[in-house]
Short mmCIF file of C-alpha atoms and ligand atoms in Angstrom, two decimals:
data_model
loop_
_atom_site.label_atom_id
_atom_site.label_comp_id
_atom_site.label_asym_id
_atom_site.label_seq_id
_atom_site.Cartn_x
_atom_site.Cartn_y
_atom_site.Cartn_z
CA MET A 179 0.47 0.81 7.07
CA LYS A 180 4.08 1.46 8.10
CA GLY A 181 5.78 0.94 4.73
CA LEU A 182 5.95 2.93 1.53
CA PHE A 183 4.34 1.82 -1.73
CA ILE A 184 5.83 3.11 -5.01
CA SER A 185 4.71 2.10 -8.51
CA PHE A 186 6.36 2.66 -11.89
CA GLU A 187 4.29 3.19 -15.02
CA GLY A 188 4.73 3.96 -18.70
CA THR A 189 4.58 2.49 -22.17
CA GLU A 190 6.71 -0.46 -23.39
CA GLY A 191 10.46 0.13 -23.16
CA CYS A 192 10.18 3.36 -21.14
CA GLY A 193 12.84 2.06 -18.73
CA LYS A 194 10.72 1.02 -15.72
CA SER A 195 12.40 -2.30 -15.01
CA THR A 196 15.85 -0.70 -15.24
CA GLN A 197 14.87 2.07 -12.81
CA VAL A 198 13.09 -0.31 -10.41
CA LYS A 199 16.38 -2.19 -10.00
CA LEU A 200 18.44 0.99 -9.58
CA LEU A 201 16.05 2.40 -6.97
CA ALA A 202 15.93 -0.89 -5.06
CA ASN A 203 19.74 -1.02 -4.98
CA GLN A 204 19.95 2.55 -3.68
CA LEU A 205 17.38 1.90 -0.94
CA THR A 206 18.92 -1.40 0.10
CA ALA A 207 22.35 0.22 0.36
CA LEU A 208 20.83 2.75 2.78
CA GLY A 209 19.44 -0.02 4.96
CA TYR A 210 15.81 -0.09 3.83
CA ARG A 211 14.02 -3.38 3.36
CA VAL A 212 12.81 -3.39 -0.23
CA ARG A 213 10.33 -5.62 -2.07
CA THR A 214 10.45 -5.40 -5.88
CA LEU A 215 7.44 -6.77 -7.73
CA ARG A 216 6.05 -6.81 -11.24
CA GLU A 217 2.58 -6.88 -12.73
CA PRO A 218 1.03 -8.96 -14.02
CA GLY A 219 2.78 -11.53 -11.83
CA GLY A 220 4.72 -11.30 -8.58
CA THR A 221 3.18 -14.41 -6.96
CA PRO A 222 3.11 -18.05 -8.16
CA ILE A 223 -0.56 -17.63 -9.15
CA GLY A 224 0.14 -14.24 -10.73
CA GLU A 225 3.05 -15.62 -12.78
CA GLU A 226 0.77 -18.34 -14.21
CA ILE A 227 -1.77 -15.67 -15.11
CA ARG A 228 1.05 -13.61 -16.68
CA HIS A 229 1.96 -16.56 -18.88
CA THR A 230 -1.67 -16.93 -19.98
CA LEU A 231 -1.94 -13.22 -20.74
CA LYS A 232 1.33 -12.85 -22.62
CA HIS A 233 2.92 -16.05 -23.89
CA SER A 234 0.50 -19.00 -23.86
CA GLN A 235 0.03 -20.70 -27.24
CA HIS A 236 -3.71 -20.65 -26.62
CA ASN A 237 -4.25 -16.96 -25.87
CA HIS A 238 -4.94 -15.60 -29.39
CA ALA A 239 -8.71 -15.47 -28.82
CA MET A 240 -8.55 -13.61 -25.49
CA THR A 241 -11.23 -10.95 -25.20
CA ALA A 242 -10.61 -7.51 -23.71
CA GLU A 243 -12.97 -8.37 -20.85
CA ALA A 244 -11.07 -11.56 -20.01
CA GLU A 245 -7.81 -9.59 -20.18
CA LEU A 246 -9.16 -7.01 -17.73
CA LEU A 247 -10.26 -9.66 -15.25
CA LEU A 248 -7.05 -11.70 -15.50
CA MET A 249 -4.89 -8.60 -14.90
CA ASN A 250 -6.95 -7.90 -11.80
CA ALA A 251 -7.03 -11.51 -10.60
CA SER A 252 -3.23 -11.39 -10.59
CA ARG A 253 -3.38 -8.02 -8.78
CA ALA A 254 -5.90 -9.16 -6.14
CA GLN A 255 -3.57 -12.05 -5.28
CA LEU A 256 -0.46 -9.84 -5.19
CA VAL A 257 -2.11 -7.25 -2.94
CA ARG A 258 -3.20 -9.79 -0.34
CA GLU A 259 -0.34 -12.30 -0.52
CA ILE A 260 2.59 -9.86 -0.71
CA ILE A 261 1.91 -6.11 -0.74
CA ARG A 262 -0.23 -5.71 2.39
CA PRO A 263 1.98 -7.90 4.60
CA ALA A 264 5.13 -6.17 3.28
CA LEU A 265 3.71 -2.69 3.98
CA ALA A 266 2.54 -3.78 7.42
CA ALA A 267 6.10 -4.94 8.13
CA GLY A 268 7.46 -1.51 7.14
CA GLU A 269 9.02 -2.49 3.80
CA VAL A 270 9.41 -0.29 0.75
CA VAL A 271 7.35 -1.94 -2.00
CA VAL A 272 8.42 -1.04 -5.53
CA CYS A 273 6.08 -2.36 -8.19
CA ASP A 274 6.78 -2.44 -11.94
CA ARG A 275 3.26 -1.44 -13.10
CA PHE A 276 0.07 -1.38 -10.98
CA TYR A 277 -3.52 -0.37 -11.59
CA ASP A 278 -2.77 2.69 -13.77
CA SER A 279 -1.64 0.19 -16.41
CA THR A 280 -5.12 -1.34 -16.37
CA THR A 281 -6.72 2.07 -16.85
CA ALA A 282 -4.28 2.86 -19.69
CA TYR A 283 -4.21 -0.53 -21.50
CA GLN A 284 -7.65 -2.04 -20.88
CA GLY A 285 -9.52 1.26 -20.42
CA TYR A 286 -7.96 3.55 -23.04
CA GLY A 287 -6.13 0.95 -25.17
CA ARG A 288 -8.86 -1.72 -25.46
CA GLU A 289 -11.57 0.94 -25.08
CA LEU A 290 -13.47 -0.80 -22.30
CA ASP A 291 -15.92 1.31 -20.30
CA LEU A 292 -13.76 3.36 -17.89
CA GLU A 293 -16.30 3.20 -15.05
CA LYS A 294 -16.43 -0.60 -15.25
CA VAL A 295 -12.63 -0.79 -15.40
CA LYS A 296 -12.44 1.38 -12.28
CA ALA A 297 -14.95 -0.84 -10.46
CA VAL A 298 -12.87 -3.97 -11.21
CA ILE A 299 -9.66 -2.24 -10.06
CA ASP A 300 -11.33 -1.05 -6.85
CA PHE A 301 -12.48 -4.60 -6.11
CA ALA A 302 -8.95 -5.95 -6.70
CA VAL A 303 -7.00 -3.39 -4.64
CA GLY A 304 -9.38 -2.04 -1.99
CA GLU A 305 -7.52 0.64 -0.06
CA THR A 306 -4.07 -0.55 -1.16
CA LYS A 307 -2.81 2.25 -3.40
CA PRO A 308 0.64 3.62 -4.19
CA LYS A 309 1.77 6.72 -2.32
CA LEU A 310 3.93 7.68 -5.30
CA THR A 311 3.67 6.67 -8.96
CA LEU A 312 6.62 7.40 -11.23
CA PHE A 313 5.39 7.75 -14.80
CA LEU A 314 8.31 7.42 -17.23
CA HIS A 315 7.35 9.07 -20.46
CA VAL A 316 9.13 8.27 -23.75
CA PRO A 317 8.02 9.20 -27.28
CA PRO A 318 6.78 6.24 -29.38
CA GLU A 319 9.94 6.23 -31.54
CA VAL A 320 12.17 5.80 -28.44
CA SER A 321 9.92 3.01 -27.17
CA ALA A 322 10.04 1.25 -30.57
CA ALA A 323 13.82 1.63 -30.90
CA ARG A 324 14.45 0.18 -27.42
CA LEU A 325 12.15 -2.78 -28.04
CA LYS A 326 13.78 -3.45 -31.42
CA SER A 327 17.24 -3.39 -29.89
CA ARG A 328 16.12 -5.79 -27.15
CA GLN A 329 14.53 -8.14 -29.71
CA GLU A 330 17.79 -8.20 -31.68
CA ASN A 331 19.81 -9.08 -28.59
CA LEU A 332 17.56 -11.62 -26.90
CA PRO A 333 15.89 -14.84 -28.13
CA PHE A 334 12.41 -14.15 -29.57
CA VAL A 335 9.52 -14.75 -27.14
CA ARG A 336 6.04 -14.09 -28.49
CA ASP A 337 4.06 -11.51 -26.45
CA ARG A 338 0.34 -11.23 -27.26
CA ILE A 339 0.00 -7.68 -25.92
CA GLU A 340 2.94 -6.38 -27.99
CA GLU A 341 1.15 -7.70 -31.11
CA ALA A 342 -1.47 -4.92 -30.84
CA ASP A 343 -1.42 -2.22 -33.55
CA ARG A 344 0.10 1.28 -33.40
CA LYS A 345 -3.28 2.93 -32.70
CA PHE A 346 -3.68 0.80 -29.56
CA PHE A 347 -0.35 2.01 -28.17
CA GLU A 348 -1.21 5.62 -29.06
CA ARG A 349 -4.42 5.29 -27.03
CA VAL A 350 -2.44 3.73 -24.14
CA ALA A 351 0.05 6.64 -24.19
CA HIS A 352 -2.82 9.13 -24.24
CA GLY A 353 -4.41 7.27 -21.30
CA PHE A 354 -1.25 7.58 -19.21
CA GLY A 355 -1.21 11.32 -19.96
CA VAL A 356 -4.80 11.69 -18.74
CA ILE A 357 -4.04 9.69 -15.55
CA ALA A 358 -0.94 11.79 -14.77
CA ALA A 359 -2.85 15.04 -15.30
CA ALA A 360 -5.76 13.92 -13.10
CA GLU A 361 -3.62 13.02 -10.05
CA PRO A 362 -0.56 15.27 -10.00
CA GLN A 363 0.04 14.73 -6.28
CA ARG A 364 0.53 10.97 -6.68
CA VAL A 365 1.62 10.55 -10.30
CA LYS A 366 4.91 12.25 -11.19
CA PHE A 367 5.84 12.72 -14.82
CA ILE A 368 9.49 11.94 -15.65
CA ASN A 369 11.19 12.25 -19.03
CA GLY A 370 12.33 8.65 -19.58
CA ALA A 371 14.21 9.53 -22.78
CA GLN A 372 16.99 11.18 -20.75
CA PRO A 373 20.21 9.29 -20.00
CA LEU A 374 19.82 6.61 -17.28
CA GLU A 375 21.65 8.60 -14.59
CA MET A 376 19.43 11.65 -15.09
CA VAL A 377 16.24 9.58 -14.84
CA CYS A 378 17.62 7.91 -11.74
CA ALA A 379 18.50 11.27 -10.11
CA LYS A 380 15.02 12.66 -10.78
CA ILE A 381 13.43 9.55 -9.25
CA TRP A 382 15.60 9.86 -6.15
CA GLU A 383 14.60 13.51 -5.79
CA LEU A 384 10.95 12.40 -5.61
CA VAL A 385 11.41 9.29 -3.45
CA HIS A 386 13.86 10.68 -0.91
CA PRO A 387 11.46 13.10 0.89
CA LEU A 388 9.04 10.23 1.55
CA LEU A 389 11.63 8.03 3.26
CA PRO A 390 12.52 9.63 6.61
CA ARG A 391 9.08 8.89 8.00
CA LEU A 392 9.87 5.19 7.67
CA GLY A 393 13.03 5.26 9.73
CA ARG A 394 15.65 2.53 9.33
CA TRP A 395 15.65 -1.11 10.33
N1 LIG B 444 -0.41 -4.68 -18.80
C1 LIG B 444 0.07 -4.70 -17.53
C2 LIG B 444 -1.75 -4.40 -19.05
O1 LIG B 444 -2.20 -4.43 -20.21
N2 LIG B 444 -2.58 -4.12 -18.00
C3 LIG B 444 -2.14 -4.14 -16.70
O2 LIG B 444 -2.93 -3.90 -15.78
C4 LIG B 444 -0.77 -4.44 -16.46
C5 LIG B 444 -0.24 -4.47 -15.05
C6 LIG B 444 3.57 -6.30 -19.18
C7 LIG B 444 2.49 -6.08 -20.22
O3 LIG B 444 1.22 -6.14 -19.59
C8 LIG B 444 0.48 -4.99 -19.92
C9 LIG B 444 1.50 -3.95 -20.27
C10 LIG B 444 2.61 -4.74 -20.89
O4 LIG B 444 2.33 -4.92 -22.26
P1 LIG B 444 6.16 -6.64 -19.39
O5 LIG B 444 6.91 -7.72 -20.10
O6 LIG B 444 6.21 -6.63 -17.92
O7 LIG B 444 4.67 -6.68 -19.89
O8 LIG B 444 6.65 -5.38 -20.12
P2 LIG B 444 6.68 -3.88 -19.78
O9 LIG B 444 6.13 -3.60 -18.43
O10 LIG B 444 6.09 -3.14 -20.91
O11 LIG B 444 8.22 -3.61 -19.67
P3 LIG B 444 9.34 -3.59 -20.72
O12 LIG B 444 10.36 -4.58 -20.29
O13 LIG B 444 8.86 -3.70 -22.13
O14 LIG B 444 9.89 -2.15 -20.60
P4 LIG B 444 10.51 -1.36 -19.38
O15 LIG B 444 10.61 -2.19 -18.17
O16 LIG B 444 9.81 -0.08 -19.29
O17 LIG B 444 11.96 -1.03 -19.95
P5 LIG B 444 13.39 -1.62 -19.55
O18 LIG B 444 13.85 -1.04 -18.30
O19 LIG B 444 13.36 -3.11 -19.72
O20 LIG B 444 14.23 -0.96 -20.72
C11 LIG B 444 14.06 -1.32 -22.09
C12 LIG B 444 15.41 -1.14 -22.80
O21 LIG B 444 15.77 0.22 -22.80
C13 LIG B 444 17.04 0.42 -22.16
C14 LIG B 444 17.27 -0.80 -21.29
O22 LIG B 444 18.63 -1.06 -21.09
C15 LIG B 444 16.56 -1.89 -22.10
O23 LIG B 444 17.43 -2.38 -23.11
N3 LIG B 444 16.92 1.67 -21.38
C16 LIG B 444 17.49 2.82 -21.74
N4 LIG B 444 18.27 3.17 -22.78
C17 LIG B 444 18.67 4.45 -22.85
N5 LIG B 444 18.34 5.42 -21.94
C18 LIG B 444 17.58 5.12 -20.88
N6 LIG B 444 17.23 6.08 -20.00
C19 LIG B 444 17.10 3.77 -20.75
N7 LIG B 444 16.31 3.14 -19.83
C20 LIG B 444 16.21 1.87 -20.24
#
């Protein structure tokens, strides 16, 4: 693979989407070809699955097992339809969440068997794994405050996953901590509660050394 695959991870409101855009702008300005994606979603099929997972009127009864498989159905499509071709063409792929979210949310959060979760992820992604994962960590009170402020400023859209209780999100946060500690080479811990510019500078410090190998287009 000629390209570079970077994923962003963290709990709700940690600032991933904001930083994905900032990083993509920086890379594009330097002449890199950049593909920004989000999970679940990122393809027409994936976006339909995303709607079912998050916003559909009929999703109240969704089981944890169905949630795990739908997340990975979306991912299997994204990997084959977009990510592999983009990497083969030498693009920088920047994905807002990838399989660590499944480990954290469905594994730790929903308390599904971690070995089974890993087997499903492996089937969905094969060898396609991020070179660098930027884990933006924010304390729960920062996450809650950012989500509240967004809810006050945007029209309300029901989100099934955000309806989970506090304990669920504590388990998810713990899960991300375990993932980051287990793979320090790939997963880099960043304090997402810092001002935007400081988070952005730290991300650039980590991304920049991986870029020269790609060359320019
Ligand atoms: N999910 C996903 C699973 O359960 N399993 C999986 O396998 C996968 C892939 C996705 C949901 O799906 C779950 C996890 C999620 O529940 P989503 O709508 O894509 O849902 O939501 P999230 O990924 O959680 O993203 P959010 O939009 O909630 O948060 P972000 O992207 O982390 O945060 P962002 O950038 O939108 O910022 C939130 C607010 O904070 C401000 C921003 O301006 C914005 O208002 N902000 C800052 N303010 C101050 N200082 C900073 N440094 C700031 N950075 C951002």
